[in-house]
Short mmCIF file of N, CA and C in Angstrom, two decimals:
data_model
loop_
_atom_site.label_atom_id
_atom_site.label_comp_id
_atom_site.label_asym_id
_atom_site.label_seq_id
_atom_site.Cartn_x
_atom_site.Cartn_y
_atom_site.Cartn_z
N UNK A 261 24.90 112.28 143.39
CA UNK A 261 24.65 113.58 142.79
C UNK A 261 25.19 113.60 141.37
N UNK A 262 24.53 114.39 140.37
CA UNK A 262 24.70 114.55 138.71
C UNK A 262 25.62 116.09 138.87
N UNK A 263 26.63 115.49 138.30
CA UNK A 263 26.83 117.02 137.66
C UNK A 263 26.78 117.24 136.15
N UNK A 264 26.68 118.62 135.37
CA UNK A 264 26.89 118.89 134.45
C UNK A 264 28.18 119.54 133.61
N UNK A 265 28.98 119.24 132.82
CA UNK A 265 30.21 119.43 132.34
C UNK A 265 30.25 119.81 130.45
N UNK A 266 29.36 120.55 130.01
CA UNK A 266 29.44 121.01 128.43
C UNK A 266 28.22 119.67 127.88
N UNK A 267 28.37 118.73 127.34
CA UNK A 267 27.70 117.79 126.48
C UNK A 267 27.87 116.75 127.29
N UNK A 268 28.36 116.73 128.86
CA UNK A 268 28.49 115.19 129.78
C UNK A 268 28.16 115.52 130.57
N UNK A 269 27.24 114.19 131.55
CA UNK A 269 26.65 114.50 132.78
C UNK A 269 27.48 113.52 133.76
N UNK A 270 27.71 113.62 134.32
CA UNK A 270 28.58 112.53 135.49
C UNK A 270 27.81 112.69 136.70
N UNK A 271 27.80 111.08 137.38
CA UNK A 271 26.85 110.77 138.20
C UNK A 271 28.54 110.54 139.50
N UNK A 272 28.24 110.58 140.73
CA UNK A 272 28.98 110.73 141.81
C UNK A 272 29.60 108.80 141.68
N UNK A 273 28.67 108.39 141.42
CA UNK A 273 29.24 106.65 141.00
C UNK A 273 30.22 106.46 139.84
N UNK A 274 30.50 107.49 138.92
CA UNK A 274 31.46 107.44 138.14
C UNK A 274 30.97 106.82 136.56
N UNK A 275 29.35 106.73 136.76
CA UNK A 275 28.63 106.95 135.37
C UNK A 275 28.65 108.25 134.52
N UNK A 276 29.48 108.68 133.05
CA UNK A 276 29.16 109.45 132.59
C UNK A 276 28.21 109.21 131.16
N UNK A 277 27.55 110.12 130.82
CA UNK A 277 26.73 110.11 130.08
C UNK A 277 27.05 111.41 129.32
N UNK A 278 26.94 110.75 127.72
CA UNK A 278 28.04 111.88 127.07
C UNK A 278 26.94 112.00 125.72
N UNK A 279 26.79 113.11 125.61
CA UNK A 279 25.49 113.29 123.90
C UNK A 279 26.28 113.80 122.88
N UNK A 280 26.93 112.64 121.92
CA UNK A 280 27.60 112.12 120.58
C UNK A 280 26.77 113.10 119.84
N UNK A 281 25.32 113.31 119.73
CA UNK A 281 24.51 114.11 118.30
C UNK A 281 23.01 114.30 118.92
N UNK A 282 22.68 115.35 118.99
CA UNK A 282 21.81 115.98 119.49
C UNK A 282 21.57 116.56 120.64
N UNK A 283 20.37 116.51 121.58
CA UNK A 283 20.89 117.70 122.38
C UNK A 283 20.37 116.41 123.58
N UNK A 284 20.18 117.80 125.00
CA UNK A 284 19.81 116.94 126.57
C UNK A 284 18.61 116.38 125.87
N UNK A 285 18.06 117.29 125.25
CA UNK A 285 15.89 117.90 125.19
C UNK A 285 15.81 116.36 124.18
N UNK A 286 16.69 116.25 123.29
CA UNK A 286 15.83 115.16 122.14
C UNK A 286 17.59 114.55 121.79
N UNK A 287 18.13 113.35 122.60
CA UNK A 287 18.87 112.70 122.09
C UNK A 287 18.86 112.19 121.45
N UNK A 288 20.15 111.54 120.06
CA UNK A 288 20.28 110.80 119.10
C UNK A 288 21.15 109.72 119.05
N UNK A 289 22.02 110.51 119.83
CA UNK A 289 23.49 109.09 120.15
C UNK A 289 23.92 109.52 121.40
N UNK A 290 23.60 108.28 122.29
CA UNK A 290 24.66 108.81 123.58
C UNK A 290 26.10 107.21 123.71
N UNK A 291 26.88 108.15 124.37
CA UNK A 291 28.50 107.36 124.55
C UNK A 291 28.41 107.08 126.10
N UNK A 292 28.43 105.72 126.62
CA UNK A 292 27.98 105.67 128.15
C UNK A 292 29.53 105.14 128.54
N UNK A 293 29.76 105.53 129.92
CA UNK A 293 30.91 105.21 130.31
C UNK A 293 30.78 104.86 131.96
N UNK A 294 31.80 104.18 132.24
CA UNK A 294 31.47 103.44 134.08
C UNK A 294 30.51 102.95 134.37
N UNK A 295 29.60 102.07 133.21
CA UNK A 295 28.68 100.91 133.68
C UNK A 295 28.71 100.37 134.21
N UNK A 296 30.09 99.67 134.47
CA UNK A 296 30.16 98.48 135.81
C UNK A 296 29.15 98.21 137.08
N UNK A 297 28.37 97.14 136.82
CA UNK A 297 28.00 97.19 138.03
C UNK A 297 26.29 96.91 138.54
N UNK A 298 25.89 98.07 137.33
CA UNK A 298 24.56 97.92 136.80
C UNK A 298 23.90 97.11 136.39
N UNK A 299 22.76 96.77 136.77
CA UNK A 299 22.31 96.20 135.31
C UNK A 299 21.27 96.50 134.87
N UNK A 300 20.79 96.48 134.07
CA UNK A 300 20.01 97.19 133.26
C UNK A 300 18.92 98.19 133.47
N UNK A 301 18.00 97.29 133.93
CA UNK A 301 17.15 97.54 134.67
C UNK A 301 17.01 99.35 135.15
N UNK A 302 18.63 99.04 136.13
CA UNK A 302 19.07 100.08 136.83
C UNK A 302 20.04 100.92 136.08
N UNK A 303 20.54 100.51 135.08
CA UNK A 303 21.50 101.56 134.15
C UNK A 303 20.59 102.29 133.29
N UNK A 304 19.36 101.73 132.81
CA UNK A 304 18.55 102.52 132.08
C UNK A 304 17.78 103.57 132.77
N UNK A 305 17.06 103.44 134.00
CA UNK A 305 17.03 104.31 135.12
C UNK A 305 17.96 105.59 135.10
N UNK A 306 18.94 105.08 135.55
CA UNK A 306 19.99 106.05 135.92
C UNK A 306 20.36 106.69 134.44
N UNK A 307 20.22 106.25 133.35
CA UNK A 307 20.22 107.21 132.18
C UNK A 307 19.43 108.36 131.94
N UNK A 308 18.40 107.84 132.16
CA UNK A 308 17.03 108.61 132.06
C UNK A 308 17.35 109.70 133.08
N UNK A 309 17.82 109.18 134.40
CA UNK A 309 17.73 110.43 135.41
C UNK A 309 18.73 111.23 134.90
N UNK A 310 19.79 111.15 134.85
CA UNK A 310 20.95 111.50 134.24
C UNK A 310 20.71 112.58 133.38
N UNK A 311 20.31 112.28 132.21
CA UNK A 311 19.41 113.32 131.33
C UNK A 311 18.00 114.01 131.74
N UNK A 312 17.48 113.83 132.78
CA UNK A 312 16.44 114.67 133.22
C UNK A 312 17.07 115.77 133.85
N UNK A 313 18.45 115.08 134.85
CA UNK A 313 19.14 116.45 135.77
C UNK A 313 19.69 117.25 134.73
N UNK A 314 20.09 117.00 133.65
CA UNK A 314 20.82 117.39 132.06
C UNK A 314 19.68 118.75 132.13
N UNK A 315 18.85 117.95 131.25
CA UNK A 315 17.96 119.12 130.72
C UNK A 315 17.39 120.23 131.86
N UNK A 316 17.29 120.16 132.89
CA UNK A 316 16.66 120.99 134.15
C UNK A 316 17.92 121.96 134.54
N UNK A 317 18.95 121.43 134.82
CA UNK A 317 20.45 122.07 135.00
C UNK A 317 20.53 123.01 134.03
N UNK A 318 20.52 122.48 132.59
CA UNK A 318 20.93 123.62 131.60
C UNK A 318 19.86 124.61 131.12
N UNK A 319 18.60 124.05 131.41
CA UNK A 319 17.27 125.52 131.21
C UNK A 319 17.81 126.31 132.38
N UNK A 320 17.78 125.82 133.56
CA UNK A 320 18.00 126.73 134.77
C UNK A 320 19.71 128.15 134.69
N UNK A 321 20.10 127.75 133.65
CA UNK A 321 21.33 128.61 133.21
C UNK A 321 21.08 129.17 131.99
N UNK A 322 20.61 128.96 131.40
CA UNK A 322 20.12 130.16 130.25
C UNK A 322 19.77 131.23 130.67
N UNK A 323 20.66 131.97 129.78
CA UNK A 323 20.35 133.76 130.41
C UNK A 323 19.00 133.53 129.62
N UNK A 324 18.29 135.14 130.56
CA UNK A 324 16.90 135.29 129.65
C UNK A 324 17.36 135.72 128.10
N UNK A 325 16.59 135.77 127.08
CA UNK A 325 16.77 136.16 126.00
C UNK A 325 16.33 137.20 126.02
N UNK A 326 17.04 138.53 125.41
CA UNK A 326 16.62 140.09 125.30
C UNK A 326 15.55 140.10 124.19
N UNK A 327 14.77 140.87 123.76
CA UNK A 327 14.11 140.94 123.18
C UNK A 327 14.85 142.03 122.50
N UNK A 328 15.13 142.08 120.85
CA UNK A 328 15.36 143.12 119.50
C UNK A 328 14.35 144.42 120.00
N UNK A 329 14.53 145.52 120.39
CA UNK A 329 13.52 146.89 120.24
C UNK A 329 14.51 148.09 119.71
N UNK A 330 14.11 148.90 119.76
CA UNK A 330 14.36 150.27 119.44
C UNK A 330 15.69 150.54 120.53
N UNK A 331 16.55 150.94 119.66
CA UNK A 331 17.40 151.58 120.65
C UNK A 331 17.42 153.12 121.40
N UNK A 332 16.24 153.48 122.06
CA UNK A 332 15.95 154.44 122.22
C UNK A 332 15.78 155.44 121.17
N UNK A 333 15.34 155.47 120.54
CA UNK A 333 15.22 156.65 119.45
C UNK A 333 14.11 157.04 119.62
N UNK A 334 14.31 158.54 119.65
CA UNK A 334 12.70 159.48 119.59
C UNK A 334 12.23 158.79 118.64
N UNK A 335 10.92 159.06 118.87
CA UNK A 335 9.68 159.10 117.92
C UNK A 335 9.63 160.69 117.24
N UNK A 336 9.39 160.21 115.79
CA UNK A 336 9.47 161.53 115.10
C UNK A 336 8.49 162.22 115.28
N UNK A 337 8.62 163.53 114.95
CA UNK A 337 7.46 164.58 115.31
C UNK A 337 6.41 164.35 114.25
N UNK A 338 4.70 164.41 114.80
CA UNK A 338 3.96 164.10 114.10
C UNK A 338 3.72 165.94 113.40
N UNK A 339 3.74 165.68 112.10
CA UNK A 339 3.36 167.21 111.28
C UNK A 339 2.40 167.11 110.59
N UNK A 340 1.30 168.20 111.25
CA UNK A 340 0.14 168.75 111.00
C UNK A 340 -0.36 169.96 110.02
N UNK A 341 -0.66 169.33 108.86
CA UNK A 341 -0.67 170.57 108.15
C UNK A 341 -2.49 171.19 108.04
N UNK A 342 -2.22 172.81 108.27
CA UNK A 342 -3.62 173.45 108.60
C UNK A 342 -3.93 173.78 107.60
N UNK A 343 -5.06 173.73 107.13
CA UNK A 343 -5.81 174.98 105.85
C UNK A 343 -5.84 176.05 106.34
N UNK A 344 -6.06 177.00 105.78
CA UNK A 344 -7.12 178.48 105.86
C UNK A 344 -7.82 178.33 105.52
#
């Protein structure tokens, strides 16, 4: 199992996966730690998953975003001016 911890994902095997500069969505530098063991093949795998549970974990916690409106304020009175 992946958990998520701020900018690190840690895998239950004691792989963490840590994002140095940029985000889950579009990495730039990642810092890998507790490779032992792996090899490639299968460490690149497990990166990839790593950052898939990343990005799915942290959309799934985003509050919704409010939308900017009116803070309740009447609508002003529309004024009608009559001839004679």
């Amino acid at each position: 199992m992946w958990s998520v911890n701020g900018r690190q994902v840690e895998h239950e095997s004691g792989l963490v996966i840590e994002i140095v500069d940029g985000n889950f969505n579009d990495p730039m530098d990642l810092s890998i730690k507790g490779d032992k063991g792996f090899s490639a093949p299968e460490l690149a795998l497990m990166i990839r998953e790593g950052i898939d549970y990343a990005v799915k974990s942290t959309a799934a916690s985003k509050s919704s975003v409010r939308k900017k409106g009116s803070v309740n304020k009447p609508k002003r009175p529309i004024l009608k001016l009559k001839r004679d």
